[in-house]
PDB file of C-alpha atoms in Angstrom:
ATOM      1  CA  MET A 160     -15.864  -8.890  13.773  1.00 55.00           C
ATOM      2  CA  THR A 161     -16.548  -5.860  15.937  1.00 61.00           C
ATOM      3  CA  GLY A 162     -16.988  -2.652  13.933  1.00 92.00           C
ATOM      4  CA  GLU A 163     -14.909  -0.562  16.337  1.00 93.00           C
ATOM      5  CA  GLY A 164     -12.631  -0.925  19.296  1.00 95.00           C
ATOM      6  CA  GLN A 165      -9.220  -0.371  20.919  1.00 96.00           C
ATOM      7  CA  LEU A 166      -5.948  -1.459  19.305  1.00 95.00           C
ATOM      8  CA  THR A 167      -4.734  -2.504  22.795  1.00 93.00           C
ATOM      9  CA  GLU A 168      -7.466  -5.098  22.738  1.00 93.00           C
ATOM     10  CA  ARG A 169      -7.235  -6.215  19.151  1.00 93.00           C
ATOM     11  CA  ASP A 170      -3.911  -5.904  17.316  1.00 94.00           C
ATOM     12  CA  ILE A 171      -3.933  -4.165  13.923  1.00 96.00           C
ATOM     13  CA  ALA A 172      -2.335  -7.197  12.290  1.00 96.00           C
ATOM     14  CA  GLU A 173      -5.188  -9.391  13.482  1.00 95.00           C
ATOM     15  CA  ILE A 174      -7.778  -6.920  12.241  1.00 96.00           C
ATOM     16  CA  VAL A 175      -6.140  -6.932   8.774  1.00 96.00           C
ATOM     17  CA  GLN A 176      -5.977 -10.717   8.689  1.00 95.00           C
ATOM     18  CA  ASP A 177      -9.695 -11.014   9.626  1.00 95.00           C
ATOM     19  CA  LEU A 178     -10.583  -8.558   6.885  1.00 95.00           C
ATOM     20  CA  SER A 179      -8.479 -10.519   4.422  1.00 94.00           C
ATOM     21  CA  LYS A 180     -10.076 -13.889   5.364  1.00 93.00           C
ATOM     22  CA  SER A 181     -13.619 -12.551   5.092  1.00 94.00           C
ATOM     23  CA  GLY A 182     -13.040 -10.705   1.848  1.00 94.00           C
ATOM     24  CA  TRP A 183     -14.351  -7.490   3.411  1.00 95.00           C
ATOM     25  CA  THR A 184     -14.773  -4.230   1.517  1.00 94.00           C
ATOM     26  CA  GLY A 185     -14.863  -0.780   3.049  1.00 94.00           C
ATOM     27  CA  LEU A 186     -12.711   1.722   4.975  1.00 95.00           C
ATOM     28  CA  LEU A 187     -10.632   0.946   8.043  1.00 97.00           C
ATOM     29  CA  HIS A 188     -10.260   4.080  10.121  1.00 97.00           C
ATOM     30  CA  LEU A 189      -7.414   4.323  12.707  1.00 98.00           C
ATOM     31  CA  GLU A 190      -6.824   7.146  15.141  1.00 98.00           C
ATOM     32  CA  ARG A 191      -4.113   7.715  17.748  1.00 96.00           C
ATOM     33  CA  SER A 192      -3.161  10.887  19.637  1.00 94.00           C
ATOM     34  CA  GLY A 193      -4.944  13.068  17.080  1.00 94.00           C
ATOM     35  CA  ARG A 194      -3.351  11.353  14.062  1.00 96.00           C
ATOM     36  CA  LYS A 195      -5.647   9.595  11.636  1.00 97.00           C
ATOM     37  CA  ILE A 196      -5.052   6.881   8.999  1.00 98.00           C
ATOM     38  CA  GLY A 197      -7.678   5.671   6.554  1.00 96.00           C
ATOM     39  CA  ILE A 198      -7.107   2.367   4.674  1.00 96.00           C
ATOM     40  CA  THR A 199      -9.232   1.340   1.738  1.00 96.00           C
ATOM     41  CA  VAL A 200      -9.979  -2.389   1.662  1.00 95.00           C
ATOM     42  CA  GLU A 201     -11.320  -4.118  -1.427  1.00 94.00           C
ATOM     43  CA  GLU A 202     -12.325  -7.805  -1.057  1.00 94.00           C
ATOM     44  CA  GLY A 203      -9.863  -8.202   1.783  1.00 94.00           C
ATOM     45  CA  LYS A 204      -6.917  -6.476   0.095  1.00 94.00           C
ATOM     46  CA  LEU A 205      -5.433  -3.169   1.349  1.00 96.00           C
ATOM     47  CA  VAL A 206      -5.368  -1.070  -1.821  1.00 95.00           C
ATOM     48  CA  PHE A 207      -5.056   2.593  -0.701  1.00 95.00           C
ATOM     49  CA  ALA A 208      -4.210   4.608   2.393  1.00 96.00           C
ATOM     50  CA  SER A 209      -4.237   8.239   3.516  1.00 95.00           C
ATOM     51  CA  SER A 210      -2.800   9.868   6.602  1.00 97.00           C
ATOM     52  CA  SER A 211      -3.181  13.129   8.470  1.00 97.00           C
ATOM     53  CA  ASN A 212       0.563  13.087   9.267  1.00 96.00           C
ATOM     54  CA  PRO A 213       2.260  15.687   7.012  1.00 94.00           C
ATOM     55  CA  ASP A 214       5.357  13.481   6.869  1.00 94.00           C
ATOM     56  CA  HIS A 215       3.331  10.892   4.936  1.00 95.00           C
ATOM     57  CA  ARG A 216       2.485  13.284   2.130  1.00 95.00           C
ATOM     58  CA  LEU A 217       3.540  12.543  -1.436  1.00 96.00           C
ATOM     59  CA  GLY A 218       5.703  15.630  -1.740  1.00 96.00           C
ATOM     60  CA  PRO A 219       8.266  14.753   0.987  1.00 96.00           C
ATOM     61  CA  LEU A 220       8.404  11.205  -0.350  1.00 96.00           C
ATOM     62  CA  LEU A 221       9.276  12.394  -3.841  1.00 96.00           C
ATOM     63  CA  LEU A 222      11.695  14.936  -2.427  1.00 96.00           C
ATOM     64  CA  ARG A 223      13.544  12.240  -0.463  1.00 95.00           C
ATOM     65  CA  ARG A 224      14.060  10.133  -3.548  1.00 93.00           C
ATOM     66  CA  GLU A 225      15.191  13.176  -5.556  1.00 95.00           C
ATOM     67  CA  ALA A 226      12.273  12.850  -7.984  1.00 95.00           C
ATOM     68  CA  ILE A 227      11.390  16.553  -7.524  1.00 96.00           C
ATOM     69  CA  THR A 228      13.187  19.653  -6.156  1.00 97.00           C
ATOM     70  CA  ARG A 229      12.107  21.683  -3.154  1.00 97.00           C
ATOM     71  CA  ARG A 230      11.026  24.495  -5.515  1.00 96.00           C
ATOM     72  CA  GLN A 231       8.803  22.186  -7.510  1.00 96.00           C
ATOM     73  CA  MET A 232       7.223  20.777  -4.334  1.00 96.00           C
ATOM     74  CA  GLU A 233       6.527  24.285  -3.020  1.00 96.00           C
ATOM     75  CA  ASP A 234       5.108  25.539  -6.359  1.00 94.00           C
ATOM     76  CA  ALA A 235       2.878  22.473  -6.754  1.00 94.00           C
ATOM     77  CA  GLY A 236       1.609  22.887  -3.208  1.00 93.00           C
ATOM     78  CA  ARG A 237       0.635  26.518  -3.867  1.00 94.00           C
ATOM     79  CA  ALA A 238      -1.152  25.492  -7.050  1.00 93.00           C
ATOM     80  CA  LEU A 239      -3.428  23.048  -5.255  1.00 91.00           C
ATOM     81  CA  VAL A 240      -7.145  23.643  -5.741  1.00 91.00           C
ATOM     82  CA  PRO A 241     -10.163  21.570  -4.774  1.00 89.00           C
ATOM     83  CA  GLY A 242     -10.601  18.577  -7.068  1.00 86.00           C
ATOM     84  CA  LYS A 243      -6.964  18.480  -8.241  1.00 89.00           C
ATOM     85  CA  ARG A 244      -4.295  16.336  -6.627  1.00 91.00           C
ATOM     86  CA  PHE A 245      -0.721  17.249  -5.839  1.00 94.00           C
ATOM     87  CA  GLY A 246       0.677  14.561  -8.138  1.00 94.00           C
ATOM     88  CA  THR A 247      -1.494  15.581 -11.077  1.00 94.00           C
ATOM     89  CA  ILE A 248      -0.131  19.167 -10.783  1.00 95.00           C
ATOM     90  CA  LEU A 249       3.458  17.833 -10.866  1.00 95.00           C
ATOM     91  CA  VAL A 250       2.747  15.806 -14.014  1.00 96.00           C
ATOM     92  CA  GLU A 251       0.880  18.623 -15.739  1.00 94.00           C
ATOM     93  CA  GLY A 252       3.713  21.017 -14.894  1.00 93.00           C
ATOM     94  CA  GLY A 253       6.255  18.650 -16.542  1.00 93.00           C
ATOM     95  CA  PHE A 254       8.056  18.084 -13.155  1.00 94.00           C
ATOM     96  CA  LEU A 255       7.247  14.366 -12.938  1.00 94.00           C
ATOM     97  CA  GLU A 256       6.725  11.534 -15.381  1.00 95.00           C
ATOM     98  CA  PRO A 257       3.408   9.639 -15.052  1.00 95.00           C
ATOM     99  CA  LYS A 258       5.193   6.377 -14.284  1.00 95.00           C
ATOM    100  CA  GLU A 259       7.104   8.155 -11.441  1.00 95.00           C
ATOM    101  CA  LEU A 260       3.804   9.393 -10.066  1.00 95.00           C
ATOM    102  CA  VAL A 261       2.389   5.865 -10.079  1.00 95.00           C
ATOM    103  CA  LYS A 262       5.378   4.491  -8.264  1.00 95.00           C
ATOM    104  CA  GLY A 263       5.288   7.359  -5.767  1.00 95.00           C
ATOM    105  CA  VAL A 264       1.638   6.843  -4.900  1.00 95.00           C
ATOM    106  CA  ILE A 265       2.079   3.105  -4.541  1.00 96.00           C
ATOM    107  CA  ASP A 266       5.111   3.536  -2.239  1.00 95.00           C
ATOM    108  CA  GLN A 267       3.245   6.201  -0.268  1.00 96.00           C
ATOM    109  CA  THR A 268       0.315   3.858   0.290  1.00 96.00           C
ATOM    110  CA  ARG A 269       2.606   1.016   1.311  1.00 96.00           C
ATOM    111  CA  ASP A 270       4.559   3.217   3.723  1.00 96.00           C
ATOM    112  CA  ILE A 271       1.416   4.466   5.428  1.00 97.00           C
ATOM    113  CA  ILE A 272       0.085   0.920   5.882  1.00 97.00           C
ATOM    114  CA  LEU A 273       3.375  -0.395   7.188  1.00 97.00           C
ATOM    115  CA  HIS A 274       3.565   2.572   9.582  1.00 96.00           C
ATOM    116  CA  ALA A 275       0.103   1.643  10.929  1.00 97.00           C
ATOM    117  CA  PHE A 276       1.333  -1.833  11.925  1.00 97.00           C
ATOM    118  CA  GLY A 277       3.554  -0.092  14.459  1.00 95.00           C
ATOM    119  CA  TRP A 278       0.565   1.349  16.307  1.00 96.00           C
ATOM    120  CA  ASP A 279       0.160  -0.426  19.680  1.00 93.00           C
ATOM    121  CA  HIS A 280      -2.649   1.811  20.944  1.00 95.00           C
ATOM    122  CA  GLY A 281      -5.438   3.945  19.515  1.00 97.00           C
ATOM    123  CA  THR A 282      -8.828   3.160  18.075  1.00 97.00           C
ATOM    124  CA  TYR A 283     -10.137   1.433  15.006  1.00 97.00           C
ATOM    125  CA  ARG A 284     -13.467   1.679  13.206  1.00 97.00           C
ATOM    126  CA  LEU A 285     -14.813  -0.246  10.231  1.00 96.00           C
ATOM    127  CA  GLU A 286     -16.959   1.511   7.653  1.00 94.00           C
ATOM    128  CA  GLU A 287     -18.378  -1.172   5.405  1.00 92.00           C
ATOM    129  CA  GLY A 288     -19.352  -0.571   1.777  1.00 87.00           C
ATOM    130  CA  GLY A 289     -17.844   0.403  -1.505  1.00 73.00           C
ATOM    131  CA  ALA A 290     -15.135   2.977  -1.205  1.00 64.00           C
ATOM    132  CA  GLN A 291     -14.295   5.733  -3.635  1.00 68.00           C
ATOM    133  CA  GLY A 292     -12.359   4.173  -6.507  1.00 73.00           C
ATOM    134  CA  GLU A 293      -8.679   5.089  -6.781  1.00 80.00           C
ATOM    135  CA  SER A 294      -6.852   5.089 -10.107  1.00 83.00           C
ATOM    136  CA  ILE A 295      -3.545   4.020  -8.519  1.00 88.00           C
ATOM    137  CA  THR A 296      -3.779   1.176  -6.013  1.00 92.00           C
ATOM    138  CA  LEU A 297      -1.484  -1.229  -4.148  1.00 93.00           C
ATOM    139  CA  ASN A 298      -1.309  -4.800  -5.375  1.00 92.00           C
ATOM    140  CA  ILE A 299       0.229  -6.736  -2.482  1.00 93.00           C
ATOM    141  CA  SER A 300      -1.456  -9.557  -0.597  1.00 93.00           C
ATOM    142  CA  SER A 301      -2.524  -8.878   2.992  1.00 94.00           C
ATOM    143  CA  PRO A 302      -0.418 -11.747   4.410  1.00 94.00           C
ATOM    144  CA  GLN A 303       2.677 -10.223   2.708  1.00 94.00           C
ATOM    145  CA  LEU A 304       1.869  -6.760   4.178  1.00 95.00           C
ATOM    146  CA  ILE A 305       1.313  -8.303   7.571  1.00 96.00           C
ATOM    147  CA  LEU A 306       4.628 -10.196   7.443  1.00 96.00           C
ATOM    148  CA  GLU A 307       6.473  -7.062   6.464  1.00 96.00           C
ATOM    149  CA  GLY A 308       4.674  -4.804   8.888  1.00 96.00           C
ATOM    150  CA  LEU A 309       5.295  -7.097  11.891  1.00 96.00           C
ATOM    151  CA  SER A 310       8.933  -7.434  10.888  1.00 95.00           C
ATOM    152  CA  ARG A 311       9.305  -3.785  11.873  1.00 95.00           C
ATOM    153  CA  VAL A 312       7.677  -4.053  15.289  1.00 96.00           C
ATOM    154  CA  GLU A 313      10.131  -3.618  18.153  1.00 95.00           C
ATOM    155  CA  ALA A 314       7.666  -3.679  21.055  1.00 95.00           C
ATOM    156  CA  TRP A 315       8.414  -6.850  23.053  1.00 96.00           C
ATOM    157  CA  SER A 316       5.042  -6.654  24.837  1.00 94.00           C
ATOM    158  CA  ARG A 317       3.267  -7.240  21.568  1.00 95.00           C
ATOM    159  CA  ILE A 318       5.689  -9.903  20.359  1.00 96.00           C
ATOM    160  CA  GLU A 319       5.639 -11.847  23.642  1.00 96.00           C
ATOM    161  CA  LYS A 320       1.838 -11.851  23.585  1.00 94.00           C
ATOM    162  CA  GLY A 321       1.897 -13.354  20.075  1.00 94.00           C
ATOM    163  CA  CYS A 322       4.641 -15.940  20.494  1.00 95.00           C
ATOM    164  CA  GLY A 323       3.867 -17.225  23.986  1.00 94.00           C
ATOM    165  CA  ASP A 324       6.144 -18.702  26.705  1.00 95.00           C
ATOM    166  CA  LEU A 325       9.269 -20.754  26.088  1.00 96.00           C
ATOM    167  CA  ASP A 326       7.428 -23.991  26.644  1.00 95.00           C
ATOM    168  CA  ALA A 327       4.671 -23.207  24.092  1.00 95.00           C
ATOM    169  CA  ARG A 328       4.662 -25.891  21.344  1.00 96.00           C
ATOM    170  CA  TRP A 329       4.079 -24.948  17.741  1.00 97.00           C
ATOM    171  CA  ALA A 330       2.468 -26.756  14.798  1.00 96.00           C
ATOM    172  CA  VAL A 331       2.018 -25.982  11.167  1.00 96.00           C
ATOM    173  CA  GLN A 332      -1.495 -24.907  10.140  1.00 93.00           C
ATOM    174  CA  ASP A 333      -3.547 -26.872   7.647  1.00 91.00           C
ATOM    175  CA  GLY A 334      -3.449 -25.407   4.133  1.00 88.00           C
ATOM    176  CA  VAL A 335       0.019 -23.968   4.654  1.00 90.00           C
ATOM    177  CA  ASP A 336       0.879 -24.407   0.980  1.00 90.00           C
ATOM    178  CA  ARG A 337      -1.940 -22.153  -0.034  1.00 89.00           C
ATOM    179  CA  VAL A 338      -0.804 -19.387   2.404  1.00 89.00           C
ATOM    180  CA  LEU A 339       2.829 -19.793   1.224  1.00 91.00           C
ATOM    181  CA  ARG A 340       1.933 -19.215  -2.416  1.00 87.00           C
ATOM    182  CA  GLY A 341       3.509 -15.911  -3.478  1.00 83.00           C
ATOM    183  CA  LEU A 342       4.748 -15.151   0.029  1.00 91.00           C
ATOM    184  CA  PRO A 343       8.379 -13.955  -0.079  1.00 91.00           C
ATOM    185  CA  LEU A 344       9.870 -15.686   2.940  1.00 94.00           C
ATOM    186  CA  SER A 345      13.604 -15.519   3.518  1.00 94.00           C
ATOM    187  CA  PRO A 346      15.639 -18.764   3.640  1.00 96.00           C
ATOM    188  CA  GLU A 347      15.924 -18.345   7.468  1.00 97.00           C
ATOM    189  CA  GLN A 348      12.130 -17.934   7.764  1.00 96.00           C
ATOM    190  CA  LEU A 349      11.535 -21.028   5.564  1.00 96.00           C
ATOM    191  CA  ALA A 350      13.978 -23.009   7.627  1.00 96.00           C
ATOM    192  CA  LEU A 351      12.134 -21.934  10.814  1.00 97.00           C
ATOM    193  CA  LEU A 352       8.817 -23.031   9.341  1.00 96.00           C
ATOM    194  CA  GLY A 353      10.402 -26.366   8.411  1.00 96.00           C
ATOM    195  CA  THR A 354      11.334 -27.067  12.019  1.00 96.00           C
ATOM    196  CA  ILE A 355       7.776 -26.540  13.321  1.00 97.00           C
ATOM    197  CA  ASP A 356       6.324 -30.093  13.794  1.00 94.00           C
ATOM    198  CA  GLY A 357       4.016 -29.903  16.829  1.00 94.00           C
ATOM    199  CA  THR A 358       6.588 -31.326  19.217  1.00 94.00           C
ATOM    200  CA  ARG A 359       9.198 -28.536  19.449  1.00 95.00           C
ATOM    201  CA  ASP A 360       8.549 -25.727  21.892  1.00 96.00           C
ATOM    202  CA  LEU A 361       9.601 -22.118  21.494  1.00 97.00           C
ATOM    203  CA  GLU A 362      12.908 -22.633  23.287  1.00 97.00           C
ATOM    204  CA  ALA A 363      13.834 -25.484  20.892  1.00 97.00           C
ATOM    205  CA  LEU A 364      12.854 -23.505  17.846  1.00 98.00           C
ATOM    206  CA  CYS A 365      15.045 -20.580  18.995  1.00 97.00           C
ATOM    207  CA  ALA A 366      17.962 -22.962  19.606  1.00 97.00           C
ATOM    208  CA  GLN A 367      17.758 -24.519  16.158  1.00 96.00           C
ATOM    209  CA  SER A 368      17.298 -21.337  14.102  1.00 97.00           C
ATOM    210  CA  PRO A 369      20.105 -19.104  12.795  1.00 95.00           C
ATOM    211  CA  LEU A 370      17.839 -16.171  13.589  1.00 97.00           C
ATOM    212  CA  SER A 371      18.153 -14.360  16.858  1.00 98.00           C
ATOM    213  CA  ASP A 372      15.731 -15.346  19.609  1.00 98.00           C
ATOM    214  CA  PHE A 373      13.991 -11.979  19.247  1.00 98.00           C
ATOM    215  CA  GLU A 374      13.590 -12.539  15.496  1.00 98.00           C
ATOM    216  CA  VAL A 375      12.305 -16.095  15.969  1.00 98.00           C
ATOM    217  CA  CYS A 376       9.668 -14.865  18.397  1.00 98.00           C
ATOM    218  CA  ARG A 377       8.614 -12.024  16.128  1.00 98.00           C
ATOM    219  CA  THR A 378       8.500 -14.322  13.040  1.00 98.00           C
ATOM    220  CA  LEU A 379       6.418 -16.968  14.845  1.00 98.00           C
ATOM    221  CA  TRP A 380       3.983 -14.264  15.848  1.00 97.00           C
ATOM    222  CA  ALA A 381       3.671 -13.198  12.168  1.00 97.00           C
ATOM    223  CA  PHE A 382       3.337 -16.848  11.114  1.00 97.00           C
ATOM    224  CA  ARG A 383       0.521 -17.237  13.596  1.00 96.00           C
ATOM    225  CA  VAL A 384      -1.416 -14.207  12.433  1.00 96.00           C
ATOM    226  CA  ILE A 385      -1.246 -15.046   8.742  1.00 95.00           C
ATOM    227  CA  GLY A 386      -2.139 -18.695   9.246  1.00 94.00           C
ATOM    228  CA  LEU A 387       1.151 -20.487   8.699  1.00 96.00           C
ATOM    229  CA  ALA A 388       1.564 -21.855  12.237  1.00 96.00           C
ATOM    230  CA  ARG A 389      -0.400 -22.167  15.480  1.00 95.00           C
ATOM    231  CA  ARG A 390       0.467 -22.258  19.128  1.00 95.00           C
ATOM    232  CA  LEU A 391      -0.586 -25.407  20.983  1.00 92.00           C
ATOM    233  CA  ASP A 392      -1.397 -23.785  24.312  1.00 67.00           C
ATOM    234  CA  ALA A 393      -4.556 -23.002  26.220  1.00 49.00           C
ATOM    235  CA  ALA A 394      -7.544 -21.908  24.236  1.00 43.00           C
ATOM    236  CA  ALA A 395      -8.188 -19.156  26.766  1.00 37.00           C
ATOM    237  CA  THR A 396      -4.864 -17.591  25.862  1.00 42.00           C
ATOM    238  CA  LEU A 397      -5.753 -17.695  22.192  1.00 41.00           C
ATOM    239  CA  ASP A 398      -9.048 -15.998  22.907  1.00 42.00           C
ATOM    240  CA  ASP A 399      -7.286 -13.306  24.940  1.00 44.00           C
ATOM    241  CA  ASP A 400      -5.019 -12.613  21.957  1.00 46.00           C
ATOM    242  CA  GLY A 401      -8.021 -12.183  19.709  1.00 42.00           C
ATOM    243  CA  LEU A 402      -7.167 -15.210  17.565  1.00 44.00           C
ATOM    244  CA  GLU A 403     -10.317 -17.274  18.049  1.00 39.00           C
ATOM    245  CA  TYR A 404     -10.068 -18.602  14.529  1.00 37.00           C
ATOM    246  CA  VAL A 405      -6.885 -20.550  15.436  1.00 41.00           C
ATOM    247  CA  MET A 406      -8.066 -24.031  16.191  1.00 41.00           C
ATOM    248  CA  PRO A 407      -6.274 -26.615  18.305  1.00 44.00           C
ATOM    249  CA  ALA A 408      -4.836 -29.707  16.707  1.00 42.00           C
ATOM    250  CA  GLU A 409      -7.109 -32.671  16.551  1.00 42.00           C
ATOM    251  CA  GLY A 410      -6.722 -34.750  19.752  1.00 43.00           C
ATOM    252  CA  ASP A 411      -4.668 -32.005  21.459  1.00 46.00           C
ATOM    253  CA  GLU A 412      -6.193 -31.817  24.961  1.00 42.00           C
ATOM    254  CA  SER A 413      -3.948 -28.940  25.956  1.00 41.00           C
ATOM    255  CA  ALA A 414      -5.744 -26.467  23.712  1.00 36.00           C
TER     256      ALA A 414
END
């Protein structure tokens, strides 16, 4: 895939899925309106993230969950020196247990990545190669992160582009059992997946699901990105969405 580009042309969820499918290793750099996010990818998995946004720092996260006090956060910040991390200072000062630090860093990484899925514009750049090893890393599959990240997207322009028109028919992808393994779908999401048979269009899927129409559209978009389902519409539309790897059903002349 292209080493750099615009998020308006290639959605962040599609970038992550491509990196996952190819088992890519390196750094994914994102930038928007002066804000920067760096995501470490190891063999297709998103394992660490950093952000220039001060609200994404570890201190405020620990303060919100009442793991540290404001005084402890301020004192640890003043004690920062090159080569020593904020969390290490908290542990060494007896303000935080090591297991609390591990949980805090994992949650911080996850929160930054999920925040990135909300970006609908900006730039991305891929820096291939081994990244600096981190002692605390995230252990969540990319499809699970994509599913959770897209479940927070409210921008209808992105959702509509992914789910298609009301008359777009949907089919289950080959190898769906492999993708489903370890993926925490809700009963409603599983029921929606079960109604996808290649004959029902989007309008029928909305009518049969207990989910709202908005949620059905958003979920189908996520299903499409992670490889659970595919849209049986014009191939040109798929190319415009940046999902060239989605192949039409055998014998389907509409794709």
